Short mmCIF file of N, CA and C in Angstrom, two decimals:
data_model
loop_
_atom_site.label_atom_id
_atom_site.label_comp_id
_atom_site.label_asym_id
_atom_site.label_seq_id
_atom_site.Cartn_x
_atom_site.Cartn_y
_atom_site.Cartn_z
N VAL A 663 -27.46 -18.33 -8.71
CA VAL A 663 -25.70 -18.02 -9.00
C VAL A 663 -24.95 -18.08 -8.43
N VAL A 664 -25.54 -17.26 -7.58
CA VAL A 664 -24.70 -17.92 -5.99
C VAL A 664 -25.24 -18.68 -5.27
N ALA A 665 -23.87 -19.61 -4.83
CA ALA A 665 -25.43 -20.71 -3.01
C ALA A 665 -23.76 -20.89 -2.32
N ALA A 666 -25.01 -21.15 -1.63
CA ALA A 666 -23.99 -20.72 -0.07
C ALA A 666 -23.34 -22.47 0.27
N THR A 667 -22.46 -22.29 0.87
CA THR A 667 -21.62 -23.45 1.99
C THR A 667 -21.28 -23.18 3.63
N PHE A 668 -22.14 -23.65 3.82
CA PHE A 668 -21.76 -23.63 5.36
C PHE A 668 -20.83 -23.35 5.95
N PHE A 669 -19.69 -23.31 5.22
CA PHE A 669 -17.95 -23.48 5.89
C PHE A 669 -18.43 -21.62 4.96
N GLY A 670 -18.04 -21.70 4.32
CA GLY A 670 -18.26 -20.27 2.77
C GLY A 670 -18.65 -19.17 3.77
N THR A 671 -20.34 -19.66 4.35
CA THR A 671 -20.79 -18.01 4.98
C THR A 671 -20.44 -17.86 6.10
N ARG A 672 -19.57 -18.87 6.76
CA ARG A 672 -19.75 -18.64 7.91
C ARG A 672 -17.79 -18.19 7.96
N TRP A 673 -16.91 -18.62 7.49
CA TRP A 673 -16.21 -18.02 7.00
C TRP A 673 -16.21 -16.15 6.79
N LEU A 674 -17.16 -16.21 5.73
CA LEU A 674 -16.92 -14.71 4.98
C LEU A 674 -17.68 -13.33 6.39
N ALA A 675 -18.83 -14.38 6.79
CA ALA A 675 -19.12 -13.79 8.08
C ALA A 675 -18.46 -12.25 9.23
N ALA A 676 -17.38 -13.91 9.40
CA ALA A 676 -17.04 -13.02 10.33
C ALA A 676 -15.72 -12.31 9.93
N ARG A 677 -14.91 -12.66 8.58
CA ARG A 677 -14.46 -11.61 7.25
C ARG A 677 -15.32 -9.75 8.09
N LEU A 678 -16.72 -9.85 7.77
CA LEU A 678 -17.42 -9.03 7.14
C LEU A 678 -17.91 -8.05 8.87
N GLY A 679 -17.24 -9.02 9.91
CA GLY A 679 -16.73 -9.01 11.08
C GLY A 679 -18.90 -9.56 12.00
N LEU A 680 -19.58 -9.82 10.54
CA LEU A 680 -20.49 -10.54 11.18
C LEU A 680 -20.66 -11.79 12.43
N THR A 681 -20.40 -10.91 13.97
CA THR A 681 -20.21 -12.45 14.96
C THR A 681 -21.81 -12.50 15.45
N GLU A 682 -22.49 -12.22 15.48
CA GLU A 682 -23.77 -11.84 16.49
C GLU A 682 -24.49 -13.00 16.08
N PRO A 683 -25.76 -13.79 16.31
CA PRO A 683 -26.32 -14.67 15.78
C PRO A 683 -27.93 -14.23 14.23
N LEU A 684 -27.88 -12.68 15.20
CA LEU A 684 -28.91 -11.96 13.99
C LEU A 684 -27.88 -11.82 13.11
N GLN A 685 -26.63 -12.04 12.82
CA GLN A 685 -25.89 -11.25 11.86
C GLN A 685 -26.00 -12.17 10.81
N GLN A 686 -25.72 -13.37 11.71
CA GLN A 686 -24.70 -14.45 10.92
C GLN A 686 -26.72 -15.37 10.23
N ALA A 687 -27.29 -15.40 10.60
CA ALA A 687 -28.80 -15.78 9.97
C ALA A 687 -28.98 -14.54 8.98
N ALA A 688 -28.91 -14.12 8.97
CA ALA A 688 -29.49 -12.71 8.37
C ALA A 688 -28.35 -13.14 6.79
N TRP A 689 -26.84 -13.27 6.93
CA TRP A 689 -26.20 -13.48 6.18
C TRP A 689 -26.19 -13.93 5.68
N GLU A 690 -26.67 -15.38 6.59
CA GLU A 690 -26.59 -16.55 5.63
C GLU A 690 -28.33 -17.13 4.11
N GLU A 691 -29.32 -16.12 4.46
CA GLU A 691 -30.41 -15.86 3.88
C GLU A 691 -29.97 -14.91 2.73
N VAL A 692 -28.60 -13.62 3.58
CA VAL A 692 -28.78 -12.75 2.45
C VAL A 692 -27.48 -13.36 1.18
N VAL A 693 -26.53 -13.87 1.72
CA VAL A 693 -25.37 -15.34 0.80
C VAL A 693 -27.03 -15.97 -0.36
N THR A 694 -27.74 -16.16 0.19
CA THR A 694 -28.53 -17.24 -0.40
C THR A 694 -29.83 -16.90 -1.78
N ALA A 695 -30.30 -15.62 -0.66
CA ALA A 695 -31.81 -15.40 -1.25
C ALA A 695 -31.87 -13.79 -2.04
N ALA A 696 -30.71 -13.38 -2.08
CA ALA A 696 -30.42 -11.50 -2.52
C ALA A 696 -30.20 -11.76 -4.09
N PRO A 697 -29.18 -12.59 -4.55
CA PRO A 697 -29.32 -13.12 -5.86
C PRO A 697 -30.67 -13.25 -7.15
N ARG A 698 -30.98 -13.29 -6.06
CA ARG A 698 -33.30 -13.64 -6.76
C ARG A 698 -34.48 -12.68 -6.25
N GLY A 699 -33.41 -11.65 -5.29
CA GLY A 699 -34.03 -10.26 -5.30
C GLY A 699 -35.08 -10.61 -4.39
N LEU A 700 -34.12 -10.15 -3.00
CA LEU A 700 -34.43 -9.51 -0.83
C LEU A 700 -34.54 -8.82 -1.22
N THR A 701 -35.59 -8.40 -0.34
CA THR A 701 -35.84 -7.00 0.57
C THR A 701 -35.77 -7.47 1.90
N THR A 702 -35.37 -5.73 2.39
CA THR A 702 -35.10 -5.98 4.03
C THR A 702 -36.06 -6.16 5.23
N GLU A 703 -37.40 -6.23 4.34
CA GLU A 703 -38.88 -6.49 4.96
C GLU A 703 -38.61 -7.70 4.84
N GLY A 704 -38.48 -8.12 3.38
CA GLY A 704 -38.85 -9.25 3.39
C GLY A 704 -37.83 -10.25 4.27
N LEU A 705 -36.78 -9.63 3.59
CA LEU A 705 -36.05 -10.63 5.18
C LEU A 705 -36.14 -10.48 6.91
N ALA A 706 -36.49 -9.40 7.13
CA ALA A 706 -36.99 -9.59 8.52
C ALA A 706 -38.20 -10.31 8.84
N ARG A 707 -39.29 -10.20 7.88
CA ARG A 707 -39.90 -11.20 8.36
C ARG A 707 -39.92 -12.35 8.13
N LYS A 708 -39.20 -13.08 7.27
CA LYS A 708 -38.54 -14.20 7.25
C LYS A 708 -37.37 -14.71 9.13
N LEU A 709 -36.84 -13.05 9.07
CA LEU A 709 -36.62 -13.99 10.31
C LEU A 709 -36.90 -13.35 12.04
N LYS A 710 -39.00 -13.35 11.33
CA LYS A 710 -39.46 -13.45 12.57
C LYS A 710 -39.19 -11.44 13.69
N VAL A 711 -38.68 -10.20 13.05
CA VAL A 711 -38.16 -9.16 12.95
C VAL A 711 -38.09 -7.66 12.87
N ARG A 712 -38.82 -7.23 13.08
CA ARG A 712 -38.58 -5.83 13.10
C ARG A 712 -37.90 -5.42 11.98
N ARG A 713 -38.42 -4.86 10.67
CA ARG A 713 -37.09 -4.49 9.65
C ARG A 713 -36.17 -3.56 10.43
N GLU A 714 -36.39 -2.62 10.88
CA GLU A 714 -35.27 -1.16 11.78
C GLU A 714 -35.32 -2.60 13.02
N THR A 715 -35.01 -3.16 13.43
CA THR A 715 -34.19 -4.02 14.38
C THR A 715 -33.00 -4.67 13.86
N LEU A 716 -33.62 -5.72 12.77
CA LEU A 716 -32.74 -5.99 11.55
C LEU A 716 -31.42 -5.81 11.49
N SER A 717 -32.29 -4.59 10.85
CA SER A 717 -31.11 -3.46 10.36
C SER A 717 -30.15 -2.66 11.57
N ARG A 718 -30.95 -2.60 12.47
CA ARG A 718 -30.13 -2.16 13.75
C ARG A 718 -28.80 -3.29 13.43
N GLY A 719 -29.53 -4.52 14.16
CA GLY A 719 -28.47 -5.31 14.43
C GLY A 719 -27.94 -5.64 13.70
N PHE A 720 -28.22 -6.26 12.16
CA PHE A 720 -26.93 -5.93 11.03
C PHE A 720 -25.66 -5.30 10.56
N GLY A 721 -25.60 -4.31 11.17
CA GLY A 721 -25.00 -2.89 10.81
C GLY A 721 -24.10 -3.38 12.69
N ALA A 722 -24.44 -3.50 13.71
CA ALA A 722 -23.51 -3.24 14.61
C ALA A 722 -22.54 -3.66 14.52
N GLY A 723 -21.10 -3.44 15.66
CA GLY A 723 -19.81 -3.98 15.89
C GLY A 723 -19.33 -3.67 14.72
N GLY A 724 -19.36 -2.09 13.77
CA GLY A 724 -18.52 -2.51 12.77
C GLY A 724 -18.83 -3.00 10.97
N ALA A 725 -19.89 -3.88 11.63
CA ALA A 725 -20.65 -4.78 9.91
C ALA A 725 -20.85 -3.85 8.75
N PRO A 726 -20.17 -4.71 7.48
CA PRO A 726 -21.20 -2.99 6.50
C PRO A 726 -23.04 -2.88 6.95
N THR A 727 -23.52 -2.49 6.89
CA THR A 727 -24.69 -2.57 6.49
C THR A 727 -25.51 -3.62 6.19
N LEU A 728 -27.03 -4.19 6.57
CA LEU A 728 -27.65 -4.69 5.19
C LEU A 728 -27.60 -4.27 3.47
N LYS A 729 -28.20 -3.52 3.74
CA LYS A 729 -28.15 -3.18 1.90
C LYS A 729 -27.31 -3.16 2.09
N ARG A 730 -25.67 -2.15 2.13
CA ARG A 730 -24.44 -3.37 1.90
C ARG A 730 -24.30 -3.94 0.94
N ALA A 731 -24.55 -5.59 2.26
CA ALA A 731 -24.34 -6.44 1.93
C ALA A 731 -25.45 -7.16 1.10
N ILE A 732 -26.38 -7.01 1.04
CA ILE A 732 -27.33 -7.68 0.24
C ILE A 732 -26.88 -6.73 -1.50
N ASP A 733 -26.39 -5.70 -1.84
CA ASP A 733 -25.67 -5.10 -2.93
C ASP A 733 -25.18 -5.88 -3.42
N ALA A 734 -23.78 -6.40 -2.76
CA ALA A 734 -22.98 -7.08 -2.81
C ALA A 734 -22.92 -8.39 -3.07
N VAL A 735 -23.73 -9.04 -2.77
CA VAL A 735 -23.97 -9.98 -2.80
C VAL A 735 -25.12 -10.18 -4.49
N ARG A 736 -25.58 -9.62 -5.05
CA ARG A 736 -26.71 -9.37 -6.13
C ARG A 736 -25.25 -9.14 -7.01
N LEU A 737 -24.20 -7.42 -6.58
CA LEU A 737 -23.05 -7.59 -7.32
C LEU A 737 -22.50 -8.82 -7.86
N VAL A 738 -22.00 -10.02 -7.24
CA VAL A 738 -21.12 -10.64 -7.00
C VAL A 738 -22.22 -11.79 -8.17
N ALA A 739 -22.52 -11.58 -8.35
CA ALA A 739 -24.38 -12.67 -9.19
C ALA A 739 -24.17 -11.64 -10.36
N ALA A 740 -24.31 -10.21 -10.16
CA ALA A 740 -23.83 -10.03 -11.78
C ALA A 740 -22.72 -10.15 -12.09
N GLY A 741 -21.70 -9.97 -12.21
CA GLY A 741 -20.35 -10.30 -12.48
C GLY A 741 -19.98 -11.20 -13.26
N GLN A 742 -21.10 -12.76 -12.40
CA GLN A 742 -20.94 -13.79 -13.08
C GLN A 742 -21.62 -13.74 -14.40
N LEU A 743 -22.12 -13.53 -13.96
CA LEU A 743 -23.38 -13.79 -15.25
C LEU A 743 -23.21 -13.05 -16.59
N LEU A 744 -22.52 -11.33 -16.27
CA LEU A 744 -21.83 -10.36 -17.13
C LEU A 744 -20.53 -10.54 -17.64
N GLY A 745 -19.91 -11.84 -16.97
CA GLY A 745 -18.59 -12.13 -16.85
C GLY A 745 -18.34 -13.82 -18.59
N ASN A 746 -19.70 -13.50 -18.97
CA ASN A 746 -20.39 -13.72 -20.02
C ASN A 746 -21.32 -13.17 -21.41
N PRO A 747 -20.25 -12.51 -22.39
CA PRO A 747 -20.70 -11.65 -22.95
C PRO A 747 -22.22 -12.44 -23.96
N GLY A 748 -23.00 -13.61 -23.48
CA GLY A 748 -24.06 -13.35 -24.03
C GLY A 748 -24.85 -12.94 -22.92
N TYR A 749 -24.57 -11.79 -22.01
CA TYR A 749 -26.05 -11.53 -21.53
C TYR A 749 -25.26 -9.66 -20.90
N ARG A 750 -26.83 -9.30 -21.27
CA ARG A 750 -26.32 -7.23 -21.78
C ARG A 750 -26.65 -7.45 -20.04
N VAL A 751 -26.61 -5.79 -19.59
CA VAL A 751 -26.63 -5.36 -18.50
C VAL A 751 -28.33 -5.38 -18.00
N ASN A 752 -29.06 -4.62 -18.96
CA ASN A 752 -31.00 -5.28 -19.06
C ASN A 752 -30.99 -6.95 -17.86
N ASP A 753 -30.06 -7.23 -19.27
CA ASP A 753 -30.96 -9.46 -19.33
C ASP A 753 -30.39 -8.82 -17.40
N VAL A 754 -29.86 -8.79 -17.23
CA VAL A 754 -28.70 -9.10 -16.22
C VAL A 754 -29.98 -8.48 -14.49
N ALA A 755 -29.89 -6.60 -15.10
CA ALA A 755 -31.02 -6.50 -14.16
C ALA A 755 -32.10 -7.29 -13.36
N ARG A 756 -33.18 -7.27 -14.70
CA ARG A 756 -33.75 -7.55 -14.45
C ARG A 756 -34.04 -9.73 -14.17
N LEU A 757 -32.88 -10.30 -14.32
CA LEU A 757 -32.79 -11.66 -13.32
C LEU A 757 -32.01 -11.18 -11.97
N LEU A 758 -31.77 -10.37 -11.36
CA LEU A 758 -31.36 -9.68 -10.05
C LEU A 758 -32.28 -9.31 -9.32
N GLY A 759 -33.32 -8.83 -10.05
CA GLY A 759 -34.19 -8.06 -9.40
C GLY A 759 -33.95 -7.12 -9.07
N PHE A 760 -33.31 -6.29 -10.09
CA PHE A 760 -33.24 -4.57 -9.86
C PHE A 760 -34.35 -4.39 -11.00
N SER A 761 -34.43 -2.79 -9.76
CA SER A 761 -35.98 -2.14 -11.05
C SER A 761 -35.41 -2.02 -12.48
N SER A 762 -34.20 -1.63 -12.45
CA SER A 762 -33.39 -1.17 -13.93
C SER A 762 -32.45 -1.37 -14.04
N ALA A 763 -31.02 -1.43 -15.31
CA ALA A 763 -29.96 -1.26 -15.73
C ALA A 763 -29.66 -0.65 -15.41
N SER A 764 -30.12 0.66 -15.20
CA SER A 764 -29.60 2.33 -14.19
C SER A 764 -29.02 1.71 -12.79
N LEU A 765 -30.20 1.17 -11.91
CA LEU A 765 -30.02 1.65 -10.59
C LEU A 765 -29.18 0.25 -10.52
N LEU A 766 -29.17 -1.03 -11.80
CA LEU A 766 -27.73 -2.05 -11.65
C LEU A 766 -26.18 -0.57 -11.38
N GLN A 767 -26.28 -0.10 -12.56
CA GLN A 767 -24.87 0.55 -13.03
C GLN A 767 -25.27 1.19 -11.72
N ARG A 768 -25.71 1.78 -11.14
CA ARG A 768 -25.61 3.02 -9.73
C ARG A 768 -25.63 2.55 -8.60
N THR A 769 -25.23 1.45 -8.61
CA THR A 769 -25.53 0.36 -7.19
C THR A 769 -23.47 0.06 -7.70
N ALA A 770 -23.60 -0.73 -9.12
CA ALA A 770 -22.72 -0.53 -8.75
C ALA A 770 -21.36 0.50 -8.35
N ARG A 771 -21.91 1.47 -8.94
CA ARG A 771 -20.31 2.42 -8.89
C ARG A 771 -20.48 2.49 -7.39
N ARG A 772 -21.84 2.60 -6.94
CA ARG A 772 -21.56 3.00 -5.84
C ARG A 772 -21.03 2.41 -4.53
N THR A 773 -20.96 0.80 -4.85
CA THR A 773 -20.76 0.18 -4.36
C THR A 773 -18.73 -0.89 -4.37
N PHE A 774 -18.22 -0.79 -5.86
CA PHE A 774 -17.69 -0.64 -5.83
C PHE A 774 -16.37 -0.02 -6.45
N GLY A 775 -17.13 1.16 -7.69
CA GLY A 775 -16.87 2.37 -7.83
C GLY A 775 -16.32 2.02 -9.47
N VAL A 776 -17.01 1.19 -9.60
CA VAL A 776 -16.67 -0.04 -11.07
C VAL A 776 -18.31 0.18 -11.78
N SER A 777 -19.02 -0.03 -13.23
CA SER A 777 -19.64 0.06 -13.89
C SER A 777 -19.79 -1.07 -13.62
N ALA A 778 -21.12 -2.08 -13.92
CA ALA A 778 -21.28 -3.18 -14.03
C ALA A 778 -21.28 -4.55 -14.17
N ARG A 779 -20.56 -4.04 -15.66
CA ARG A 779 -19.88 -4.89 -16.42
C ARG A 779 -18.51 -4.97 -16.06
N GLY A 780 -18.06 -3.81 -15.32
CA GLY A 780 -16.42 -3.99 -14.65
C GLY A 780 -16.45 -4.68 -13.20
N VAL A 781 -17.60 -5.34 -12.57
CA VAL A 781 -17.42 -6.20 -11.32
C VAL A 781 -17.17 -7.41 -12.10
N ALA A 782 -17.60 -7.28 -12.95
CA ALA A 782 -17.09 -9.11 -13.99
C ALA A 782 -15.66 -8.76 -13.49
N LEU A 783 -14.48 -7.52 -14.35
CA LEU A 783 -13.62 -8.01 -13.56
C LEU A 783 -12.38 -7.54 -12.60
N LEU A 784 -13.05 -7.17 -11.48
CA LEU A 784 -13.10 -7.76 -10.32
C LEU A 784 -11.76 -8.06 -10.11
N ASP A 785 -10.19 -8.42 -9.58
CA ASP A 785 -9.51 -9.29 -9.09
C ASP A 785 -8.88 -9.83 -10.46
N GLY A 786 -8.66 -9.05 -11.39
CA GLY A 786 -7.66 -9.82 -11.93
C GLY A 786 -7.91 -10.32 -13.20
N GLY A 787 -9.75 -9.59 -13.73
CA GLY A 787 -9.72 -9.80 -15.20
C GLY A 787 -11.34 -10.81 -14.52
N ALA A 788 -12.44 -10.38 -16.07
CA ALA A 788 -13.29 -11.49 -16.09
C ALA A 788 -12.89 -13.23 -15.29
N ALA A 789 -11.88 -13.45 -16.29
CA ALA A 789 -12.18 -15.10 -15.57
C ALA A 789 -11.90 -15.25 -14.17
N ALA A 790 -10.71 -14.76 -12.97
CA ALA A 790 -11.19 -14.88 -12.63
C ALA A 790 -11.95 -14.39 -10.93
N VAL A 791 -13.26 -13.54 -11.64
CA VAL A 791 -14.29 -13.70 -11.27
C VAL A 791 -14.97 -15.26 -11.98
N THR A 792 -15.30 -15.46 -12.67
CA THR A 792 -16.53 -16.29 -13.32
C THR A 792 -16.28 -17.87 -13.29
N ALA A 793 -14.46 -17.63 -13.63
CA ALA A 793 -14.26 -19.17 -13.45
C ALA A 793 -14.47 -20.22 -12.95
N SER A 794 -14.74 -19.86 -11.51
CA SER A 794 -14.33 -20.22 -10.52
C SER A 794 -15.38 -20.91 -10.05
N THR A 795 -14.94 -22.19 -9.54
CA THR A 795 -16.52 -23.20 -8.81
C THR A 795 -17.13 -23.47 -7.66
N ASP A 796 -16.42 -22.20 -7.00
CA ASP A 796 -17.07 -22.78 -5.75
C ASP A 796 -17.32 -21.15 -5.33
N PRO A 797 -17.80 -20.49 -5.36
CA PRO A 797 -19.13 -19.70 -5.26
C PRO A 797 -19.03 -18.43 -4.29
N MET A 798 -18.72 -19.18 -3.15
CA MET A 798 -18.43 -18.71 -1.46
C MET A 798 -16.76 -17.75 -2.10
N ILE A 799 -15.60 -18.49 -2.75
CA ILE A 799 -14.89 -17.97 -3.15
C ILE A 799 -15.04 -16.73 -4.07
N VAL A 800 -15.69 -16.40 -4.96
CA VAL A 800 -15.66 -15.40 -5.91
C VAL A 800 -16.72 -14.11 -5.66
N LEU A 801 -17.40 -14.94 -4.02
CA LEU A 801 -18.37 -13.82 -3.37
C LEU A 801 -16.84 -12.92 -2.39
N ALA A 802 -16.25 -13.82 -1.83
CA ALA A 802 -15.12 -13.55 -1.54
C ALA A 802 -14.33 -12.37 -1.83
N ARG A 803 -13.65 -13.06 -2.68
CA ARG A 803 -13.01 -12.17 -3.55
C ARG A 803 -13.68 -10.56 -3.83
N VAL A 804 -14.58 -10.94 -4.46
CA VAL A 804 -15.89 -9.41 -4.37
C VAL A 804 -15.78 -8.48 -3.36
N VAL A 805 -16.26 -9.43 -2.13
CA VAL A 805 -16.13 -8.14 -1.09
C VAL A 805 -15.94 -7.95 0.50
N ALA A 806 -14.25 -9.33 -0.17
CA ALA A 806 -13.66 -8.36 0.64
C ALA A 806 -12.88 -6.75 0.79
N PRO A 807 -13.04 -6.31 -0.60
CA PRO A 807 -12.58 -5.12 -0.19
C PRO A 807 -13.98 -3.89 -0.04
N LEU A 808 -15.27 -4.78 -0.16
CA LEU A 808 -16.15 -3.96 0.53
C LEU A 808 -15.77 -3.92 2.68
N ALA A 809 -15.47 -5.48 2.68
CA ALA A 809 -14.85 -5.33 4.30
C ALA A 809 -13.00 -4.10 4.71
N ASP A 810 -13.16 -4.63 3.77
CA ASP A 810 -11.28 -3.29 4.35
C ASP A 810 -12.25 -1.98 3.58
N LYS A 811 -12.96 -1.31 2.79
CA LYS A 811 -13.46 -0.22 3.09
C LYS A 811 -14.01 0.06 4.07
N HIS A 812 -14.79 -0.75 4.92
CA HIS A 812 -15.78 -0.64 5.98
C HIS A 812 -14.57 -0.03 7.32
N ALA A 813 -14.34 -1.67 7.33
CA ALA A 813 -13.19 -0.98 8.40
C ALA A 813 -12.11 0.13 8.21
N MET A 814 -11.92 0.41 7.35
CA MET A 814 -10.77 1.67 7.03
C MET A 814 -12.21 3.12 7.82
N ARG A 815 -12.67 3.30 7.17
CA ARG A 815 -14.00 3.67 7.85
C ARG A 815 -14.33 3.81 8.73
N ALA A 816 -14.46 3.09 9.44
CA ALA A 816 -14.52 2.30 11.30
C ALA A 816 -13.34 2.91 12.53
N LEU A 817 -11.31 3.28 11.32
CA LEU A 817 -10.45 3.51 12.01
C LEU A 817 -10.68 5.01 12.21
N LYS A 818 -11.28 5.10 10.77
CA LYS A 818 -10.64 6.84 11.15
C LYS A 818 -11.99 7.21 11.55
N LEU A 819 -13.90 6.86 12.38
CA LEU A 819 -14.14 7.28 12.88
C LEU A 819 -14.06 6.50 13.98
N ASN A 820 -12.64 6.36 14.30
CA ASN A 820 -11.99 6.43 15.80
C ASN A 820 -13.21 5.33 16.35
N THR A 821 -13.79 3.90 15.52
CA THR A 821 -14.11 3.47 16.74
C THR A 821 -12.89 1.99 16.85
N THR A 822 -13.23 0.91 17.62
CA THR A 822 -12.75 -0.21 17.60
C THR A 822 -13.22 -1.33 17.07
N VAL A 823 -12.44 -1.74 16.36
CA VAL A 823 -12.83 -3.19 15.77
C VAL A 823 -12.69 -4.63 16.75
N SER A 824 -13.68 -5.26 16.61
CA SER A 824 -13.24 -6.25 17.45
C SER A 824 -11.43 -7.13 16.99
N ALA A 825 -11.51 -7.20 18.10
CA ALA A 825 -9.80 -7.85 18.00
C ALA A 825 -10.12 -9.45 17.25
N ASN A 826 -11.09 -10.28 17.52
CA ASN A 826 -11.70 -11.74 17.61
C ASN A 826 -11.72 -11.65 15.50
N VAL A 827 -11.86 -10.07 14.55
CA VAL A 827 -12.40 -10.43 13.31
C VAL A 827 -11.00 -10.30 13.18
N GLU A 828 -10.93 -10.97 12.04
CA GLU A 828 -9.29 -10.46 11.09
C GLU A 828 -9.25 -10.09 9.80
N LEU A 829 -8.89 -8.98 9.48
CA LEU A 829 -9.28 -7.85 8.35
C LEU A 829 -8.79 -7.98 7.97
#
């Protein structure tokens, strides 16, 4: 459902504050593999680092946590599928590797504050999310609020946000 393009993943990585090589390598894997089901442990094995090192390194410098990034990519895929009335939440949860439909629902509420079906309606309606032929545009539309939310949290904690990352 979500396919990565080199330019798109790099642009969005910068948007999310992923500037270090480990962060960028992990992000490229997240974008391509998360819709098919991806664990932090599996990603760490693929990148040949310890899970703890990957999790700590990914979230460094004001970037979102690895779990949030994986969830966001999976939710974009869910939004694309649920924009089609032929898919039920149960079907989408199973296709995307969620253990249950209720976990998909909780993840959507926790990440974006909407139901799983509501993810398809983010950014001005289902057509805005599902009609784009460029999956990276769809991902950017849905993940941008996550980046903005994370940036606001960083500012509240009086941490510095890198001047070279456009928020």
